[in-house]
CSV table of C-alpha atoms in Angstrom, one decimal:
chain,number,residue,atom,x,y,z
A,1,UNK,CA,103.6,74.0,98.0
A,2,UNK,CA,105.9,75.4,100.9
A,3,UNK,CA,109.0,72.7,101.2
A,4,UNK,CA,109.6,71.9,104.4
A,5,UNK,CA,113.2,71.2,105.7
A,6,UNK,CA,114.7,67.8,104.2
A,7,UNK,CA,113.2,67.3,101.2
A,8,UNK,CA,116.1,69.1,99.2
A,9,UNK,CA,119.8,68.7,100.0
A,10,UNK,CA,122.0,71.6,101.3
A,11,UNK,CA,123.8,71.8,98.1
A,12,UNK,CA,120.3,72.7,96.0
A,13,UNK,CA,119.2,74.6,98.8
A,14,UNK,CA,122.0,76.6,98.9
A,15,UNK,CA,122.0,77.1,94.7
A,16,UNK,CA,118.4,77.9,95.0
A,17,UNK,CA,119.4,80.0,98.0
A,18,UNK,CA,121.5,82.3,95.6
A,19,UNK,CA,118.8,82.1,92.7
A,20,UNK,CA,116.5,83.7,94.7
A,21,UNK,CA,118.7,86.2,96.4
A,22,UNK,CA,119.7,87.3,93.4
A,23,UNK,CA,115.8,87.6,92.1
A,24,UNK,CA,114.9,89.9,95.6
A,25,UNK,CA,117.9,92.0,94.5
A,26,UNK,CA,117.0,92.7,90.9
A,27,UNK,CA,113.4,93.0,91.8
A,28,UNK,CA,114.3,96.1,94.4
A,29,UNK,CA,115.5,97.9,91.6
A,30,UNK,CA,112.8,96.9,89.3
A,31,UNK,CA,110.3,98.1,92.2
A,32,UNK,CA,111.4,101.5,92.3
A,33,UNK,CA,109.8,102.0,88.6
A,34,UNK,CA,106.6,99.9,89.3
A,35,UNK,CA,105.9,101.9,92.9
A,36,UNK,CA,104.5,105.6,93.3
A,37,UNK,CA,103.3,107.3,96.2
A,38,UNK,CA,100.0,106.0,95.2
A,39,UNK,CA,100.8,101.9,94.6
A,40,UNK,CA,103.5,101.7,97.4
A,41,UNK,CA,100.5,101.3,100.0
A,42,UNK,CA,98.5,98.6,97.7
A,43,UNK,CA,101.8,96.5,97.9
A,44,UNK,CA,101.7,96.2,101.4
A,45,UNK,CA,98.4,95.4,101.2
A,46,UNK,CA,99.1,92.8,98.3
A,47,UNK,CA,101.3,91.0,100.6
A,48,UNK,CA,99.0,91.0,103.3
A,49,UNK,CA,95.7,89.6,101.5
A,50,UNK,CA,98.1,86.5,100.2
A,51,UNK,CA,99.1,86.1,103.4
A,52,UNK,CA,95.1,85.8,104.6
A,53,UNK,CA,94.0,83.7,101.5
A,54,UNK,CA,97.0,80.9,102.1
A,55,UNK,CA,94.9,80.0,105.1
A,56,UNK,CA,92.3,79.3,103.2
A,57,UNK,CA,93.0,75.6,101.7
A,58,UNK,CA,90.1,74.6,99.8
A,59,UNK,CA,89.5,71.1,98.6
A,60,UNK,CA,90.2,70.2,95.1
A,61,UNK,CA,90.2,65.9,95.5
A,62,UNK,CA,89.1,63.2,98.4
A,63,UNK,CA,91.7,64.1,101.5
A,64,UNK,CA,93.9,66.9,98.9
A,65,UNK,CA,93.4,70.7,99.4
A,66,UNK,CA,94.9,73.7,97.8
A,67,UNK,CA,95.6,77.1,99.0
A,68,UNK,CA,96.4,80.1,97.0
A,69,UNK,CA,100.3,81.2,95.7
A,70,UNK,CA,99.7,84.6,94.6
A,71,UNK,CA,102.0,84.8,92.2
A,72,UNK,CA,99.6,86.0,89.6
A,73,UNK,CA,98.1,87.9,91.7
A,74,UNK,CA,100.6,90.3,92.9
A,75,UNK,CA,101.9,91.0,89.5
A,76,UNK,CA,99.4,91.8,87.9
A,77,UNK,CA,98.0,94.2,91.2
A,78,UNK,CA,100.9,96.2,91.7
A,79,UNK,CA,103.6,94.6,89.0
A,80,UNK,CA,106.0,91.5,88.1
A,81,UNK,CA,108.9,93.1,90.3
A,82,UNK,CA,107.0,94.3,93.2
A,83,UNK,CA,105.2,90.6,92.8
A,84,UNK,CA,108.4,88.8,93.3
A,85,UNK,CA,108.7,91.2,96.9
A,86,UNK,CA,105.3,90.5,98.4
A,87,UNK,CA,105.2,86.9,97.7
A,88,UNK,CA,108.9,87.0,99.4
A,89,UNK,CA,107.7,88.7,102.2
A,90,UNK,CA,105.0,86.5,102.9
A,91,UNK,CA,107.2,83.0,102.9
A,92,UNK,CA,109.4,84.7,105.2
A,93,UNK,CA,107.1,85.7,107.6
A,94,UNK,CA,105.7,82.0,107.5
A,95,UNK,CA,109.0,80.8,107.7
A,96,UNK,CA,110.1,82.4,110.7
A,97,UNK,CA,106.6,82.9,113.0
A,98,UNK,CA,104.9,79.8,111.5
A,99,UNK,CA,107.0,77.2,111.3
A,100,UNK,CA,105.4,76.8,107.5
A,101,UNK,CA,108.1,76.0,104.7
A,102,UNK,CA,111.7,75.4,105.8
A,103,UNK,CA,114.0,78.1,106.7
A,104,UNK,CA,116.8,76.2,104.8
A,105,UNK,CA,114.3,75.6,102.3
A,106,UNK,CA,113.8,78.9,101.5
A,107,UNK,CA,115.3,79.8,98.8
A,108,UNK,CA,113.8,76.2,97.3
A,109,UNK,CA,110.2,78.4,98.6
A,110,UNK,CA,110.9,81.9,96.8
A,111,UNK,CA,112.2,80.6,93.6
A,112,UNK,CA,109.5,78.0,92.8
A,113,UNK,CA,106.2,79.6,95.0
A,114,UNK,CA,107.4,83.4,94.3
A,115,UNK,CA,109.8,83.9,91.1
A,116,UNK,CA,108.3,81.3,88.8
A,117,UNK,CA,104.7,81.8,89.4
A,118,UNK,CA,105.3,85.9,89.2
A,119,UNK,CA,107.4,84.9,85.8
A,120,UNK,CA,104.9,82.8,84.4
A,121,UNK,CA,101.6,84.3,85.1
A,122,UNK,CA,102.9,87.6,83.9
A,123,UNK,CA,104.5,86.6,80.6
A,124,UNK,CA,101.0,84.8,80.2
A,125,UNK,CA,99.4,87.7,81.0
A,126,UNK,CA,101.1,90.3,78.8
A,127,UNK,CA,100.6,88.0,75.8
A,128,UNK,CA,96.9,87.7,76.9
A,129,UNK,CA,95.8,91.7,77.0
A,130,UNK,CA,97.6,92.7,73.7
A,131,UNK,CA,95.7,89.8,71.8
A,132,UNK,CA,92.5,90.5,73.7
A,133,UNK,CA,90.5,93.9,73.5
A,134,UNK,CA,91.7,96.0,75.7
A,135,UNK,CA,88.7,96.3,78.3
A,136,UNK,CA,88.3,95.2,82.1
A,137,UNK,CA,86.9,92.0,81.2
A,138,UNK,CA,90.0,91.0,79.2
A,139,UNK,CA,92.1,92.0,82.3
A,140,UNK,CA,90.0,90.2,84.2
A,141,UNK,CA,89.8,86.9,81.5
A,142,UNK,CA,93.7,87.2,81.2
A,143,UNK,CA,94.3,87.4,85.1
A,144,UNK,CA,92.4,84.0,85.2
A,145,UNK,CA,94.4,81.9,82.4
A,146,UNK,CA,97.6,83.2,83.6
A,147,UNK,CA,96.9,82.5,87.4
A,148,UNK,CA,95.4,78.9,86.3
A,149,UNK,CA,98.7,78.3,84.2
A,150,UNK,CA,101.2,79.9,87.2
A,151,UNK,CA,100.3,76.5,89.4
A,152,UNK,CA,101.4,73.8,87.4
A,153,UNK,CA,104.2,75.9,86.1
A,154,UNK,CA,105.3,75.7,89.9
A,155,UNK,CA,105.2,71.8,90.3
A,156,UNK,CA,106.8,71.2,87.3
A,157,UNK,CA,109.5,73.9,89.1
A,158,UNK,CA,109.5,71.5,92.0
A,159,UNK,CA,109.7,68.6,90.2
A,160,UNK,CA,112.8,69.9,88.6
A,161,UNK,CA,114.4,70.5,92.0
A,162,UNK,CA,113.6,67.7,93.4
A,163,UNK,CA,115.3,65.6,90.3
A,164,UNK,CA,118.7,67.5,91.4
A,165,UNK,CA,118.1,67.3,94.8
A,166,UNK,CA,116.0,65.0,96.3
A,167,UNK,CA,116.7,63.2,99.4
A,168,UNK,CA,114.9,59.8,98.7
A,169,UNK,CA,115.5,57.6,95.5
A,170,UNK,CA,111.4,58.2,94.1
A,171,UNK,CA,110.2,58.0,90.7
A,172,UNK,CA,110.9,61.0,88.7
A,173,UNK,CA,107.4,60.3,86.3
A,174,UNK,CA,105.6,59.5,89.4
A,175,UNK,CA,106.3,62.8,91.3
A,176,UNK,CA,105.6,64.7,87.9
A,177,UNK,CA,102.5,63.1,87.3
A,178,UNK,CA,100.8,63.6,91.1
A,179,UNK,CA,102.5,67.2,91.5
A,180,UNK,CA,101.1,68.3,88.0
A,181,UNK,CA,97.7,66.5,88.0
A,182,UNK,CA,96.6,67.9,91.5
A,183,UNK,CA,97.8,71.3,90.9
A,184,UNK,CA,96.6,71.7,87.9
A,185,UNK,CA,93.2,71.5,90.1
A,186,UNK,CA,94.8,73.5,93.0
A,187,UNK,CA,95.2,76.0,89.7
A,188,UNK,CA,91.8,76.5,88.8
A,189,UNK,CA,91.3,77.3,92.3
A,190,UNK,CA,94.2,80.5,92.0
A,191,UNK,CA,92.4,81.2,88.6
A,192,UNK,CA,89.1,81.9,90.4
A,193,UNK,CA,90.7,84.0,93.3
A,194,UNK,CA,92.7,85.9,91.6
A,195,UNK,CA,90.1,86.7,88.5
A,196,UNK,CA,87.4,87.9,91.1
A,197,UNK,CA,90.2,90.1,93.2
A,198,UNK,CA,91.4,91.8,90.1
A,199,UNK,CA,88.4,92.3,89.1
A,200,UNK,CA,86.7,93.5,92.2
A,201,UNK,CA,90.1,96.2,92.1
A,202,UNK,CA,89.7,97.3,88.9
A,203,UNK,CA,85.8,98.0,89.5
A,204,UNK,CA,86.9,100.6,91.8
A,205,UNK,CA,90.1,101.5,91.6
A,206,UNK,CA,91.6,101.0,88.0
A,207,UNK,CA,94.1,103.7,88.0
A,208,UNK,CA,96.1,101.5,90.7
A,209,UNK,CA,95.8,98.5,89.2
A,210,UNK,CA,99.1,97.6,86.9
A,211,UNK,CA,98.0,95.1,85.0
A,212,UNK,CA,95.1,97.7,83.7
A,213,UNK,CA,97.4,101.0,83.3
A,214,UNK,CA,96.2,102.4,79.8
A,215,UNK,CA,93.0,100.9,80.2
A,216,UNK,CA,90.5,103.2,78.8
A,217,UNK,CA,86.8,103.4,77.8
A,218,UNK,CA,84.3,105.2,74.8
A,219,UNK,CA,82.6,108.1,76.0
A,220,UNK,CA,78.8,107.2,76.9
A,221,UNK,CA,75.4,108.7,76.3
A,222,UNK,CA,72.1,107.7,77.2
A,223,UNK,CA,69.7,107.4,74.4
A,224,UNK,CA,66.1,106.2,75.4
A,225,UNK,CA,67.0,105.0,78.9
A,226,UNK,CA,70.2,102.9,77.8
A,227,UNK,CA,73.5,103.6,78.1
A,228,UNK,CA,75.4,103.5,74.4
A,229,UNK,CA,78.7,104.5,73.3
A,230,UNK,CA,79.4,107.5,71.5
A,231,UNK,CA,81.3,106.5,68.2
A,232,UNK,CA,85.0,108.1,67.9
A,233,UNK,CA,86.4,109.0,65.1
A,234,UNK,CA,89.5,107.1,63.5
A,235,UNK,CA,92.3,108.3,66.1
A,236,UNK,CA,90.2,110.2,68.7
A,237,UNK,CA,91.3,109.2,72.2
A,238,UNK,CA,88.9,107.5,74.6
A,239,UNK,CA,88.4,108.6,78.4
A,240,UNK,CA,90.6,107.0,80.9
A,241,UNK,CA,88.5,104.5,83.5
A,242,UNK,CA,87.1,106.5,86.2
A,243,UNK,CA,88.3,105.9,89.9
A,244,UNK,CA,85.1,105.0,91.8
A,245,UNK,CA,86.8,104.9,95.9
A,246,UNK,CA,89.2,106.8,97.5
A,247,UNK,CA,92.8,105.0,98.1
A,248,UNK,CA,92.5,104.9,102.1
A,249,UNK,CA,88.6,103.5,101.5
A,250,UNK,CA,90.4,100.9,99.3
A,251,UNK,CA,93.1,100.4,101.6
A,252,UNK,CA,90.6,100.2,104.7
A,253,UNK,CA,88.5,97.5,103.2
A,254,UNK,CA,91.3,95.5,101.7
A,255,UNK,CA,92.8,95.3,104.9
A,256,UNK,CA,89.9,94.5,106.7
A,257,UNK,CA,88.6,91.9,104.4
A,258,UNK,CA,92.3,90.3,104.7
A,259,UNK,CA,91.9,90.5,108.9
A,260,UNK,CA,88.0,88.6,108.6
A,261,UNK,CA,89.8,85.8,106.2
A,262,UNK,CA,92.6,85.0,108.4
A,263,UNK,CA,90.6,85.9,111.9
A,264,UNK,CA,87.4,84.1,111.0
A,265,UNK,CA,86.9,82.5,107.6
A,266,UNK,CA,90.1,80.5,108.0
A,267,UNK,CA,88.5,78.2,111.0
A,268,UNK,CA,86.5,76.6,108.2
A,269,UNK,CA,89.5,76.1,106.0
A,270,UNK,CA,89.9,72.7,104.7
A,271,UNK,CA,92.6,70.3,107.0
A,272,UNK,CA,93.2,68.2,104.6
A,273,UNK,CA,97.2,67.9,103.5
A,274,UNK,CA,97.7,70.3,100.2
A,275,UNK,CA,99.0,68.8,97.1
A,276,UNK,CA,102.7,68.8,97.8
A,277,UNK,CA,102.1,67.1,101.7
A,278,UNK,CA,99.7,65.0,99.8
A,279,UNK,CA,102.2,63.9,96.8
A,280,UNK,CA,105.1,64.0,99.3
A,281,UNK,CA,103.4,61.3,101.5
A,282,UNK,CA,101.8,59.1,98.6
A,283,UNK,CA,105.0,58.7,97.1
A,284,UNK,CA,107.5,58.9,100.0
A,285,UNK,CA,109.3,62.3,99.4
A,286,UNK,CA,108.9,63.2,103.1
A,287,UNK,CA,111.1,60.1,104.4
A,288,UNK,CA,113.7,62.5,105.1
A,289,UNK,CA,111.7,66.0,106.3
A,290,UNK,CA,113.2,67.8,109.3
A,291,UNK,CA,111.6,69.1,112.3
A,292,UNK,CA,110.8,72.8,111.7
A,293,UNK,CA,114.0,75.4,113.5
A,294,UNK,CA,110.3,77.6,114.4
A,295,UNK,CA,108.5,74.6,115.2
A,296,UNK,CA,108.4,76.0,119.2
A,297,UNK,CA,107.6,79.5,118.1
A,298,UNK,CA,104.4,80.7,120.0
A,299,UNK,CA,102.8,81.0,116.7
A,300,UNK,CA,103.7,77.9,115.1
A,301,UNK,CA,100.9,76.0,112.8
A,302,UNK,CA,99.2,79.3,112.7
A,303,UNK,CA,97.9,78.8,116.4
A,304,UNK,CA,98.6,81.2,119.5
A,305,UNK,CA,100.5,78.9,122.3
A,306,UNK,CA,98.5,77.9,125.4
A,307,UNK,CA,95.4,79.6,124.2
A,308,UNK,CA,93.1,76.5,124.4
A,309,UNK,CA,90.1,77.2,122.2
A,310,UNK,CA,91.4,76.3,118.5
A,311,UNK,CA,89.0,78.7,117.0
A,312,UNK,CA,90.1,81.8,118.8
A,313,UNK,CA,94.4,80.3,118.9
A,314,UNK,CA,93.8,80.0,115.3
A,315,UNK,CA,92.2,83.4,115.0
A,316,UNK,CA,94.5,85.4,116.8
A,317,UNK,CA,97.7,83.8,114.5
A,318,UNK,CA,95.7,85.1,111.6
A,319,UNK,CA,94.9,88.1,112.6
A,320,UNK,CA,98.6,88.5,114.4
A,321,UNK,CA,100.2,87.8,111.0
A,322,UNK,CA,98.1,90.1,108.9
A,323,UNK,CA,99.9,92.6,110.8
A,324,UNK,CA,102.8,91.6,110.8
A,325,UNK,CA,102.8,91.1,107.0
A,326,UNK,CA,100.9,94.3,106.2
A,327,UNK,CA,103.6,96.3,108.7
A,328,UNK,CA,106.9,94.1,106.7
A,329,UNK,CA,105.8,94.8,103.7
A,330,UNK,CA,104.4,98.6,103.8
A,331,UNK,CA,108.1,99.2,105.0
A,332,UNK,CA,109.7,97.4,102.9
A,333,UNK,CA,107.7,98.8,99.9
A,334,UNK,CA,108.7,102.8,101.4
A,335,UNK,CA,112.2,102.1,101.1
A,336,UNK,CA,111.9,101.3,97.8
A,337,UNK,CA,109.4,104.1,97.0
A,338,UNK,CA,111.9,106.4,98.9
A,339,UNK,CA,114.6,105.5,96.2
A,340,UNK,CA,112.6,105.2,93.3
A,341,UNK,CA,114.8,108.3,91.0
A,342,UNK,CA,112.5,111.2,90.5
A,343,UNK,CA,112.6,110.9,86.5
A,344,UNK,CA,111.4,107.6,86.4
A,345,UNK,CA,107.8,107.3,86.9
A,346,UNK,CA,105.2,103.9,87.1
A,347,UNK,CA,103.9,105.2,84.0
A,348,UNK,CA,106.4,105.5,82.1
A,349,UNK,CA,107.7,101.7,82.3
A,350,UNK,CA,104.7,100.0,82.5
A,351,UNK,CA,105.3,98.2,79.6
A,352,UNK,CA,108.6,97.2,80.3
């Protein structure tokens, strides 16, 4: 889904430019509500483990492969606004070291791959958990439909774009049709990732989760062996979800589990072209694409220049851009911790 250079004209690129300039800027002050002293670190984090999990593509039809947006993902970790940040973060820094998505293109990049999805998924998600029971699983069963629905909300965004400002005269209904139908696929994909890291989160750490502030459980007692709840009477509160790690042990294995992705597991990624190369050359959208402004960075195509072995090049611009991700974002996220107002408290606006 990152546009390279070319596909867009200037003046899109520029309107799409101040879209999402003006979406960074509102999200900063929506931050400072959604970030504590506690969650600050997790977004850093957040940012960092999309980052990883992009390098993953996995393959979703013969020569088409997906990778993850993490749209859904973010906000429902650490919040909509703080969401909108990581994702930001993370197209930057593959912007700029990478050479992946097009520096003019950028805006085109954080509206569609970080605002929409972030929008979307959320709204889905919010709708989801006040119609479901309120329990882990429905966080968990929500965090699925509204990652699944965040994908093809995002190439129908494209799509939009591209029918304002495309380069090449293509088929509006053809370029809807391929960018839907494989990223509906691509979706399922997101769905899976992001239901089984929520859900992994909210195991141990509940309390940090935002999409799962509130979440509370019955009392429990063991009655011959089994564990039952303990019925409450008509407006009794329930316990609040136990935290079962500390925050650094969480922090520790998150970002190690992030460094073995992008060092390791990402040499067996699939190298097939994802659904927007894939559309873009079936249909001739890329007639026009630009050579990349990074494309002579020592770390472009996520690969370390004039390190021969492709395994360990390939590596080392994972592991290289975990850090860097995990460093841009921690200190982004402390500014905007550091001037969060002290009567205005995560808590309080979660449901805002």
């Amino acid at each position: 889904m990152h546009v390279p250079d070319g596909f867009i004209n200037a003046p899109t690129s520029a309107a799409t430019g101040v879209v999402a300039a003006a979406a960074v800027a509102v999200s900063l002050r929506g931050a400072r509500r959604e970030l504590d002293e506690r969650t600050a670190p997790l977004a850093g984090l957040v940012a960092a483990f999309i980052f990883a999990v992009q390098m993953l593509n996995f393959p979703v039809a013969a020569g088409t492969s997906g990778h993850l947006l993490g749209g859904a993902l973010a906000a429902i970790l650490v919040g909509p606004y703080t969401g909108v940040l990581c994702v930001s973060v993370v197209l930057l820094m593959q912007g700029i070291l990478f050479a992946d998505g097009g520096l003019t293109a950028l805006g085109v990049n954080i509206t569609d791959m970080a605002i929409v999805t972030t929008v979307v998924s959320y709204a889905v998600f919010r709708l989801l958990v006040k119609v479901l029971p309120r329990g882990r699983r429905s966080v968990t069963v929500a965090s699925f439909a509204a990652a699944l629905l965040s994908v093809p909300a995002a190439a129908v965004a494209f799509t939009l774009i591209y029918a304002v400002g495309g380069t090449t005269d293509v088929s509006l209904g053809k370029v809807a049709t391929a960018m839907i139908g494989v990223h509906v696929l691509i979706g399922l994909g997101e769905a899976v990732i992001t239901a089984l890291t929520v859900g992994a989160v909210i195991a141990v750490r509940p309390d940090l989760v935002h999409g799962a502030r509130g979440l509370r459980q019955r009392l429990k007692l063991r009655v011959n062996g089994a564990l039952v709840d303990v019925p409450a009477p008509d407006g009794a509160p329930t316990a609040p979800v136990a935290a079962r790690t500390s925050r650094r042990a969480l922090w520790i294995t998150g970002l190690a589990t992030s460094l073995v992705l992008a060092g390791f597991v990402s040499f067996y990624a699939s190298s097939s072209p994802d659904g927007l190369e894939k559309v873009a050359h079936d249909k001739g959208i890329d007639q026009k694409a630009q050579r990349h402004t990074s494309a002579d960075s020592p770390l472009a195509d996520y690969g370390v220049k004039d390190v021969e072995d492709a395994r360990l090049s390939g590596g080392l611009a994972g592991v290289i851009g975990v850090g860097v991700t995990v460093v841009a974002g921690s200190a982004v996220f402390w500014v905007v911790r550091r001037r969060r107002t002290p009567d205005v408290s995560p808590t309080s606006t979660s449901a805002v």
